[in-house]
CSV table of C-alpha atoms in Angstrom, one decimal:
chain,number,residue,atom,x,y,z
B,1,MET,CA,-0.1,0.1,-0.1
B,2,THR,CA,1.0,3.5,-0.6
B,3,TYR,CA,1.4,5.9,2.5
B,4,SER,CA,-2.6,7.4,2.0
B,5,GLN,CA,-3.7,3.9,1.1
B,6,THR,CA,-1.9,2.7,4.3
B,7,LEU,CA,-3.3,5.9,6.4
B,8,ASP,CA,-7.1,5.2,4.5
B,9,TRP,CA,-6.7,1.3,5.9
B,10,MET,CA,-6.4,2.1,9.2
B,11,PHE,CA,-8.6,5.1,9.8
B,12,ALA,CA,-11.6,3.1,8.4
B,13,GLN,CA,-11.4,-0.6,9.8
B,14,LEU,CA,-10.0,1.0,13.1
B,15,PRO,CA,-11.8,3.0,15.7
B,16,ILE,CA,-10.8,6.4,16.4
B,17,TYR,CA,-11.5,8.0,19.7
B,18,GLN,CA,-11.6,11.4,17.6
B,19,ASN,CA,-14.5,10.7,14.7
B,20,LYS,CA,-16.6,8.0,17.1
B,21,GLY,CA,-16.4,9.2,20.1
B,22,LYS,CA,-17.3,6.7,23.1
B,23,SER,CA,-17.5,3.9,20.8
B,24,ALA,CA,-13.6,3.9,20.2
B,25,PHE,CA,-12.9,3.9,23.7
B,26,ASN,CA,-11.4,0.3,24.4
B,27,GLY,CA,-10.9,0.7,28.4
B,28,LYS,CA,-8.7,-1.9,29.2
B,29,LEU,CA,-4.8,-2.4,28.2
B,30,ASP,CA,-4.5,-5.6,27.2
B,31,ASN,CA,-4.2,-5.4,23.5
B,32,ILE,CA,-1.7,-2.8,23.6
B,33,LYS,CA,1.1,-5.3,26.5
B,34,LEU,CA,-0.1,-7.8,24.0
B,35,PHE,CA,1.2,-6.2,20.7
B,36,SER,CA,4.0,-4.5,23.0
B,37,LYS,CA,5.6,-8.0,24.2
B,38,ALA,CA,5.3,-9.0,20.4
B,39,LEU,CA,7.3,-6.0,19.5
B,40,GLY,CA,9.9,-6.8,22.0
B,41,SER,CA,8.6,-4.3,24.2
B,42,PRO,CA,9.9,-1.1,22.6
B,43,GLU,CA,8.6,1.2,25.7
B,44,GLN,CA,10.9,-0.2,28.2
B,45,GLN,CA,14.3,0.8,25.6
B,46,PHE,CA,14.4,4.7,26.1
B,47,LYS,CA,13.3,7.4,29.1
B,48,SER,CA,10.3,8.9,28.9
B,49,ILE,CA,8.4,11.5,30.3
B,50,HIS,CA,4.5,10.6,31.0
B,51,VAL,CA,2.0,13.6,30.4
B,52,ALA,CA,-1.6,13.8,31.5
B,53,GLY,CA,-4.1,16.4,32.3
B,54,THR,CA,-7.5,18.1,30.3
B,55,ASN,CA,-6.2,21.0,29.5
B,56,GLY,CA,-2.2,21.9,29.0
B,57,LYS,CA,-0.5,18.8,28.1
B,58,GLY,CA,0.0,19.0,24.5
B,59,SER,CA,1.6,22.4,25.1
B,60,SER,CA,3.7,21.3,28.2
B,61,SER,CA,4.7,18.0,25.9
B,62,HIS,CA,5.9,20.6,23.1
B,63,MET,CA,7.5,22.4,25.5
B,64,LEU,CA,9.7,19.7,27.2
B,65,ALA,CA,10.8,18.4,23.8
B,66,SER,CA,12.1,22.3,22.7
B,67,ILE,CA,14.4,22.7,26.3
B,68,LEU,CA,15.2,19.0,26.1
B,69,GLN,CA,16.7,19.4,21.9
B,70,GLU,CA,17.8,22.5,22.8
B,71,ALA,CA,20.0,21.2,25.6
B,72,GLY,CA,21.3,18.9,23.6
B,73,TYR,CA,19.4,15.7,23.3
B,74,LYS,CA,18.0,13.2,20.7
B,75,VAL,CA,13.9,13.7,21.5
B,76,GLY,CA,10.9,11.7,20.7
B,77,LEU,CA,7.5,13.6,20.9
B,78,TYR,CA,4.3,11.4,20.5
B,79,THR,CA,1.0,13.9,20.8
B,80,SER,CA,-2.6,13.2,19.5
B,81,PRO,CA,-5.0,14.2,18.0
B,82,HIS,CA,-3.0,15.5,14.6
B,83,LEU,CA,-3.9,18.6,12.9
B,84,LYS,CA,-2.9,18.2,8.9
B,85,ASP,CA,-1.4,15.3,9.1
B,86,PHE,CA,-0.9,11.5,11.4
B,87,ARG,CA,2.8,11.8,11.0
B,88,GLU,CA,2.6,15.2,13.2
B,89,ARG,CA,1.7,12.3,16.1
B,90,ILE,CA,5.0,10.8,15.8
B,91,ARG,CA,8.7,13.4,15.7
B,92,ILE,CA,11.7,13.3,16.9
B,93,ASN,CA,13.8,16.5,17.0
B,94,GLY,CA,10.4,18.2,15.6
B,95,SER,CA,10.7,16.0,12.3
B,96,LYS,CA,7.8,13.9,11.7
B,97,ILE,CA,7.8,9.8,11.3
B,98,PRO,CA,9.0,8.9,7.9
B,99,GLU,CA,6.2,7.9,5.6
B,100,ASN,CA,7.7,4.8,4.8
B,101,ALA,CA,7.9,3.9,8.5
B,102,VAL,CA,4.7,4.2,8.9
B,103,ILE,CA,3.8,2.1,6.0
B,104,SER,CA,6.1,-0.4,6.9
B,105,PHE,CA,5.1,-0.8,10.2
B,106,VAL,CA,1.6,-1.3,9.3
B,107,LYS,CA,1.9,-4.4,6.8
B,108,ASP,CA,4.8,-6.4,9.1
B,109,ASN,CA,1.6,-6.0,11.5
B,110,MET,CA,-1.4,-6.4,9.6
B,111,SER,CA,-2.1,-9.9,10.6
B,112,PHE,CA,-1.5,-8.8,14.4
B,113,PHE,CA,-4.1,-5.7,14.3
B,114,LYS,CA,-6.2,-8.3,12.1
B,115,ASP,CA,-6.4,-11.0,14.2
B,116,HIS,CA,-6.7,-8.8,17.7
B,117,LYS,CA,-8.5,-6.3,16.4
B,118,LEU,CA,-6.6,-3.3,17.6
B,119,SER,CA,-7.6,0.1,18.1
B,120,PHE,CA,-6.3,2.9,16.3
B,121,PHE,CA,-4.6,4.4,19.1
B,122,GLU,CA,-3.4,1.0,20.5
B,123,MET,CA,-1.7,0.5,17.0
B,124,THR,CA,-0.7,4.5,17.1
B,125,VAL,CA,1.1,4.4,20.2
B,126,ALA,CA,3.1,0.9,19.3
B,127,MET,CA,4.4,1.9,16.1
B,128,ALA,CA,5.7,5.3,18.1
B,129,PHE,CA,7.3,3.2,20.9
B,130,LYS,CA,8.9,1.6,18.5
B,131,TYR,CA,9.9,4.2,16.3
B,132,PHE,CA,11.6,5.6,19.3
B,133,ALA,CA,13.3,2.2,20.6
B,134,ASN,CA,15.1,2.4,16.9
B,135,GLU,CA,15.7,5.6,16.5
B,136,GLU,CA,17.6,4.9,20.2
B,137,VAL,CA,16.4,8.1,21.8
B,138,ASP,CA,17.9,9.8,24.4
B,139,ILE,CA,14.3,10.4,26.1
B,140,ALA,CA,10.5,10.5,24.7
B,141,ILE,CA,7.9,12.5,25.7
B,142,ILE,CA,4.5,10.8,26.0
B,143,GLU,CA,1.5,12.7,25.8
B,144,VAL,CA,-1.8,10.4,27.0
B,145,GLY,CA,-4.5,10.4,24.7
B,146,LEU,CA,-7.2,10.3,26.7
B,147,GLY,CA,-7.4,9.6,30.8
B,148,GLY,CA,-4.5,7.9,32.2
B,149,ARG,CA,-5.3,4.8,33.5
B,150,LEU,CA,-6.1,2.6,31.2
B,151,ASP,CA,-4.5,5.1,28.3
B,152,SER,CA,-2.6,3.2,25.7
B,153,THR,CA,0.5,4.9,26.6
B,154,ASN,CA,0.3,3.6,30.0
B,155,ILE,CA,2.4,0.8,29.9
B,156,ILE,CA,5.3,2.7,30.0
B,157,THR,CA,7.7,3.7,33.4
B,158,PRO,CA,8.8,7.0,33.2
B,159,GLU,CA,11.4,8.9,34.7
B,160,ILE,CA,8.8,11.4,35.7
B,161,SER,CA,5.2,12.2,35.5
B,162,LEU,CA,3.4,15.5,34.7
B,163,ILE,CA,-0.1,15.7,35.2
B,164,THR,CA,-1.5,19.3,34.4
B,165,ASN,CA,-5.1,21.4,34.7
B,166,ILE,CA,-8.0,19.0,35.4
B,167,GLY,CA,-11.5,20.1,33.7
B,168,LEU,CA,-14.9,18.9,32.9
B,169,ASP,CA,-14.1,16.7,29.4
B,170,HIS,CA,-14.7,13.7,28.1
B,171,THR,CA,-17.2,13.5,31.4
B,172,ASP,CA,-18.8,10.1,29.6
B,173,LEU,CA,-15.8,8.0,29.6
B,174,LEU,CA,-14.0,9.8,32.8
B,175,GLY,CA,-16.4,11.1,35.2
B,176,ASP,CA,-18.6,14.1,35.8
B,177,THR,CA,-16.7,15.5,38.2
B,178,LEU,CA,-13.5,16.9,38.7
B,179,GLU,CA,-13.0,14.2,41.3
B,180,LYS,CA,-13.4,11.3,38.9
B,181,ILE,CA,-11.5,12.2,36.3
B,182,ALA,CA,-8.7,13.3,38.4
B,183,ALA,CA,-8.7,9.8,39.2
B,184,GLU,CA,-8.4,8.4,36.0
B,185,LYS,CA,-5.5,11.2,35.0
B,186,ALA,CA,-4.3,9.6,38.6
B,187,GLY,CA,-3.2,6.3,37.1
B,188,ILE,CA,-0.2,7.6,35.8
B,189,ILE,CA,1.3,7.7,38.4
B,190,LYS,CA,3.7,4.7,39.2
B,191,GLU,CA,5.6,3.4,42.2
B,192,GLY,CA,7.9,5.6,43.1
B,193,VAL,CA,8.3,7.7,40.1
B,194,SER,CA,8.0,11.2,40.8
B,195,VAL,CA,4.8,13.6,39.9
B,196,VAL,CA,4.5,17.2,39.1
B,197,VAL,CA,0.9,18.7,39.1
B,198,SER,CA,1.5,21.7,36.9
B,199,GLU,CA,-1.6,23.9,39.1
B,200,TYR,CA,-2.9,23.2,42.7
B,201,GLN,CA,-6.9,22.4,42.5
B,202,THR,CA,-8.9,21.5,45.9
B,203,GLU,CA,-11.0,19.1,44.1
B,204,THR,CA,-8.0,17.4,42.7
B,205,ALA,CA,-5.8,17.7,44.7
B,206,PRO,CA,-6.6,15.1,47.3
B,207,ILE,CA,-7.1,12.9,44.9
B,208,PHE,CA,-3.3,13.2,43.5
B,209,ASN,CA,-1.9,13.3,47.2
B,210,THR,CA,-3.7,9.6,48.1
B,211,MET,CA,-2.5,7.7,44.9
B,212,ALA,CA,1.0,9.6,45.1
B,213,ALA,CA,0.8,7.9,48.7
B,214,LEU,CA,-0.4,4.9,47.9
B,215,LYS,CA,2.7,4.1,45.0
B,216,ASN,CA,5.5,5.7,47.4
B,217,ALA,CA,6.0,8.5,44.8
B,218,PRO,CA,7.1,12.1,45.9
B,219,ILE,CA,4.7,15.0,44.4
B,220,ILE,CA,5.5,18.0,43.5
B,221,PHE,CA,2.7,20.7,43.0
B,222,ALA,CA,4.6,23.9,41.0
B,223,ASP,CA,2.4,26.3,41.9
B,224,SER,CA,3.8,26.1,45.6
B,225,ILE,CA,7.6,26.1,44.2
B,226,SER,CA,9.7,29.3,43.5
B,227,VAL,CA,9.8,29.3,39.8
B,228,LYS,CA,11.7,32.6,38.0
B,229,THR,CA,9.8,34.0,34.9
B,230,TYR,CA,10.0,32.7,31.3
B,231,LYS,CA,8.5,34.2,27.8
B,232,THR,CA,7.8,31.9,25.5
B,233,SER,CA,7.1,32.1,21.7
B,234,LEU,CA,3.2,30.4,22.4
B,235,LEU,CA,1.7,33.3,22.7
B,236,GLY,CA,-1.4,32.4,25.0
B,237,ASN,CA,-1.5,34.1,29.0
B,238,TYR,CA,-2.7,30.4,30.2
B,239,GLN,CA,0.9,29.0,29.1
B,240,GLN,CA,2.7,30.9,31.8
B,241,LYS,CA,0.6,28.1,34.2
B,242,ASN,CA,1.9,25.4,31.6
B,243,ILE,CA,5.2,27.0,32.2
B,244,LYS,CA,5.8,26.2,35.9
B,245,GLY,CA,4.7,22.4,35.6
B,246,VAL,CA,7.6,22.2,32.3
B,247,VAL,CA,10.4,23.8,34.7
B,248,ALA,CA,9.5,21.9,37.9
B,249,VAL,CA,9.8,18.4,35.7
B,250,LEU,CA,12.9,19.6,34.3
B,251,GLN,CA,14.4,20.3,37.9
B,252,GLN,CA,13.0,16.8,39.3
B,253,LEU,CA,14.7,15.6,35.9
B,254,LYS,CA,17.4,13.2,37.1
B,255,GLU,CA,20.6,12.2,34.7
B,256,PHE,CA,20.0,14.8,32.4
B,257,VAL,CA,21.8,18.2,32.5
B,258,ILE,CA,19.6,21.1,31.5
B,259,ASN,CA,20.7,24.6,32.2
B,260,ASP,CA,18.8,28.0,32.0
B,261,LYS,CA,19.8,28.8,28.5
B,262,ALA,CA,18.3,25.2,27.6
B,263,ILE,CA,15.3,26.1,28.7
B,264,GLU,CA,15.3,29.6,28.0
B,265,LYS,CA,15.5,28.8,24.0
B,266,GLY,CA,13.6,26.0,24.3
B,267,LEU,CA,10.4,27.8,25.4
B,268,LEU,CA,11.2,30.5,23.0
B,269,ARG,CA,11.8,28.2,20.2
B,270,VAL,CA,8.4,25.1,20.7
B,271,VAL,CA,6.9,26.1,17.6
B,272,GLU,CA,10.4,26.2,15.2
B,273,ASN,CA,11.9,23.0,16.9
B,274,THR,CA,8.6,21.1,17.4
B,275,GLY,CA,6.3,22.1,15.2
B,276,LEU,CA,3.0,22.6,17.6
B,277,MET,CA,0.5,24.4,15.7
B,278,GLY,CA,-3.0,25.9,17.0
B,279,ARG,CA,-2.6,27.0,19.9
B,280,TRP,CA,-3.5,31.1,20.3
B,281,GLN,CA,-1.8,31.3,16.6
B,282,GLN,CA,-2.2,34.5,15.0
B,283,LEU,CA,-2.5,33.2,10.9
B,284,GLN,CA,-3.0,36.9,9.5
B,285,ASP,CA,-2.5,40.6,9.8
B,286,GLN,CA,-5.3,43.1,9.0
B,287,PRO,CA,-7.3,42.0,9.9
B,288,LYS,CA,-6.3,39.7,12.5
B,289,VAL,CA,-7.2,36.1,12.5
B,290,ILE,CA,-6.7,34.4,15.4
B,291,CYS,CA,-6.8,30.3,16.0
B,292,ASP,CA,-7.2,28.3,19.1
B,293,THR,CA,-8.0,24.3,19.8
B,294,ALA,CA,-9.1,25.2,23.3
B,295,HIS,CA,-12.6,23.0,23.4
B,296,ASN,CA,-13.9,22.9,26.9
B,297,LYS,CA,-15.0,25.5,30.1
B,298,GLU,CA,-11.6,25.9,31.9
B,299,GLY,CA,-9.5,25.8,28.1
B,300,LEU,CA,-11.9,28.3,27.2
B,301,SER,CA,-12.5,30.6,29.8
B,302,LEU,CA,-9.0,31.5,29.9
B,303,THR,CA,-8.6,31.9,25.8
B,304,ILE,CA,-11.7,34.0,26.2
B,305,GLU,CA,-10.2,35.9,28.8
B,306,GLN,CA,-7.6,36.4,26.7
B,307,LEU,CA,-9.7,37.5,23.6
B,308,ASN,CA,-11.4,40.2,25.6
B,309,GLN,CA,-8.0,42.1,26.6
B,310,GLN,CA,-7.1,42.2,22.4
B,311,THR,CA,-7.4,45.6,20.3
B,312,TYR,CA,-10.1,45.7,18.1
B,313,LYS,CA,-13.1,47.6,16.4
B,314,SER,CA,-15.2,44.6,15.5
B,315,LEU,CA,-15.1,40.6,16.8
B,316,PHE,CA,-16.0,38.0,14.3
B,317,ILE,CA,-16.2,34.5,15.9
B,318,VAL,CA,-16.0,31.3,13.8
B,319,LEU,CA,-17.3,28.9,16.0
B,320,GLY,CA,-18.0,25.0,15.8
B,321,VAL,CA,-17.9,22.4,18.1
B,322,VAL,CA,-18.6,18.1,18.2
B,323,LYS,CA,-21.8,16.7,19.7
B,324,ASP,CA,-21.0,15.4,22.9
B,325,LYS,CA,-19.7,19.2,24.1
B,326,ASP,CA,-21.3,20.1,27.4
B,327,LEU,CA,-23.0,23.4,25.5
B,328,ASP,CA,-24.8,25.0,28.7
B,329,ALA,CA,-20.7,24.9,30.4
B,330,ILE,CA,-19.0,26.5,27.4
B,331,LEU,CA,-21.8,28.9,25.2
B,332,PRO,CA,-22.0,31.0,28.3
B,333,LEU,CA,-18.1,32.1,28.0
B,334,PHE,CA,-18.6,34.0,24.8
B,335,PRO,CA,-18.7,37.5,23.9
B,336,LYS,CA,-22.4,38.5,23.3
B,337,ASN,CA,-21.3,41.5,21.4
B,338,ALA,CA,-19.5,39.4,18.5
B,339,LYS,CA,-21.1,38.3,15.4
B,340,TYR,CA,-21.0,34.2,14.9
B,341,PHE,CA,-20.2,32.5,12.1
B,342,PHE,CA,-21.5,29.1,13.4
B,343,CYS,CA,-20.2,25.5,11.3
B,344,CYS,CA,-19.3,22.1,11.1
B,345,PRO,CA,-15.7,20.3,11.7
B,346,LYS,CA,-15.9,17.5,9.0
B,347,ILE,CA,-16.1,14.4,11.8
B,348,GLU,CA,-18.9,12.2,12.2
B,349,ARG,CA,-18.3,13.5,15.9
B,350,GLY,CA,-19.4,17.3,14.2
B,351,LEU,CA,-22.1,19.0,15.6
B,352,ASN,CA,-24.7,20.4,13.0
B,353,ALA,CA,-24.2,24.1,12.7
B,354,ALA,CA,-27.8,24.6,12.3
B,355,GLU,CA,-27.9,23.0,15.5
B,356,LEU,CA,-24.9,25.1,17.5
B,357,LYS,CA,-26.9,28.6,16.4
B,358,ALA,CA,-30.2,27.8,17.9
B,359,LYS,CA,-28.4,26.7,21.0
B,360,ALA,CA,-26.3,29.5,21.0
B,361,SER,CA,-29.1,31.6,19.9
B,362,SER,CA,-30.5,30.7,23.6
B,363,PHE,CA,-27.5,32.7,25.0
B,364,LEU,CA,-28.0,35.5,23.4
B,365,LEU,CA,-25.0,34.6,20.8
B,366,GLN,CA,-26.3,35.8,17.5
B,367,GLY,CA,-24.9,34.6,14.1
B,368,ASP,CA,-25.1,32.4,11.0
B,369,ALA,CA,-24.6,28.9,10.5
B,370,TYR,CA,-22.7,27.8,7.3
B,371,SER,CA,-21.5,24.8,5.1
B,372,SER,CA,-18.8,24.1,5.8
B,373,VAL,CA,-15.3,25.9,8.7
B,374,LYS,CA,-14.0,27.1,5.2
B,375,GLU,CA,-16.8,28.8,4.0
B,376,ALA,CA,-17.6,30.4,7.6
B,377,LEU,CA,-14.3,31.6,7.8
B,378,LYS,CA,-13.9,33.2,4.0
B,379,LYS,CA,-17.4,35.3,5.1
B,380,ALA,CA,-16.0,36.6,8.4
B,381,LYS,CA,-12.6,37.8,6.2
B,382,SER,CA,-15.4,39.3,3.9
B,383,LEU,CA,-16.8,41.6,5.9
B,384,ALA,CA,-13.6,42.3,8.5
B,385,LYS,CA,-12.2,45.5,8.4
B,386,LYS,CA,-8.5,46.1,8.9
B,387,GLU,CA,-9.0,46.8,12.3
B,388,ASP,CA,-11.1,44.0,13.4
B,389,LEU,CA,-10.5,40.3,15.0
B,390,ILE,CA,-11.9,37.5,13.6
B,391,TYR,CA,-11.3,34.3,16.5
B,392,VAL,CA,-11.9,30.6,15.4
B,393,GLY,CA,-12.4,27.7,17.6
B,394,GLY,CA,-14.3,25.4,19.7
B,395,SER,CA,-12.6,22.0,18.3
B,396,THR,CA,-9.4,20.7,17.5
B,397,PHE,CA,-11.3,19.5,14.7
B,398,VAL,CA,-12.1,22.7,13.4
B,399,VAL,CA,-8.7,25.0,14.2
B,400,ALA,CA,-7.2,22.0,11.9
B,401,GLU,CA,-9.2,22.9,8.8
B,402,ILE,CA,-7.9,26.1,8.4
B,403,VAL,CA,-4.0,26.1,9.7
């Protein structure tokens, strides 16, 4: 198969959470353990940092990778989902896994995939681990896909674990309270392995403290320690919270030499070093167009706060969401003085634009529904003047269509 045929097979044959939602969630580690063993347990052949959380885990993972790169190490980076190309999920020092490596991995393991009905995510995680082992990375940053306890990445024993902000997201799978969700995220805490928690939250701190005590794992709450203020190329104000957690992790990371210069350069070159997209990313000027992948109450509240600090004459918002989103929680966050362009991302889970428009109108958010994300953005651009601002967001998959 060609690269494109290989991807078509992966997406068509195997459940993938970002498209199907709950039906794609496996909820156990048996398959990934079995497959990993068949591959020679690649996850045991490199050092790693495990990153979980609701908001900030992607940015934090990219920051860690960038800093370690600047410190001179060969760094693997596994993240999800991708925005444009599947290979964004698996990188070494910013370079995406080659197409032929994806093709050969699927071809070589096709019979195992079919016999054991592996999920898309299980297959992808194993591909990353095998690639990092083959390429002999010094360390890999492994971002949890969903939850933590039963996530396919949770077969690693990392040097240190990082848990970022906890919010109400994927409540149908992880639980409907912050405490329940925190318990799932806390599942990445390993026996005797230090864990850094980026942000002290009253509801979740006792959960993390209890699990850390059970696992004899030293625990550090990053906002309780003194960290100098660093600048970063990532423009969101919310990144300062992520930086604290990242620096705390690096302070605890043994056997790696990371000086302050590497931290400074790494934080300033995150996008350049890792290819990260969609975090308060400015796409053009006059009119200014900004996109952000924030998609739950906690993430969006910080993003909207920053949006409200911007200077503009008129505000245009291109908004799309997925079906399982709690609209009663997120729509009240959006400004009522904006003109809205409602749309639906091109995935099975996308919420119909007309439905979103109807729901939004009950929160006094006014605008029209459009046939696609690109059509909505095109209309917003045609109406916006040079001094206006266009914000695009509501879902990772909305942003993916325009970056």
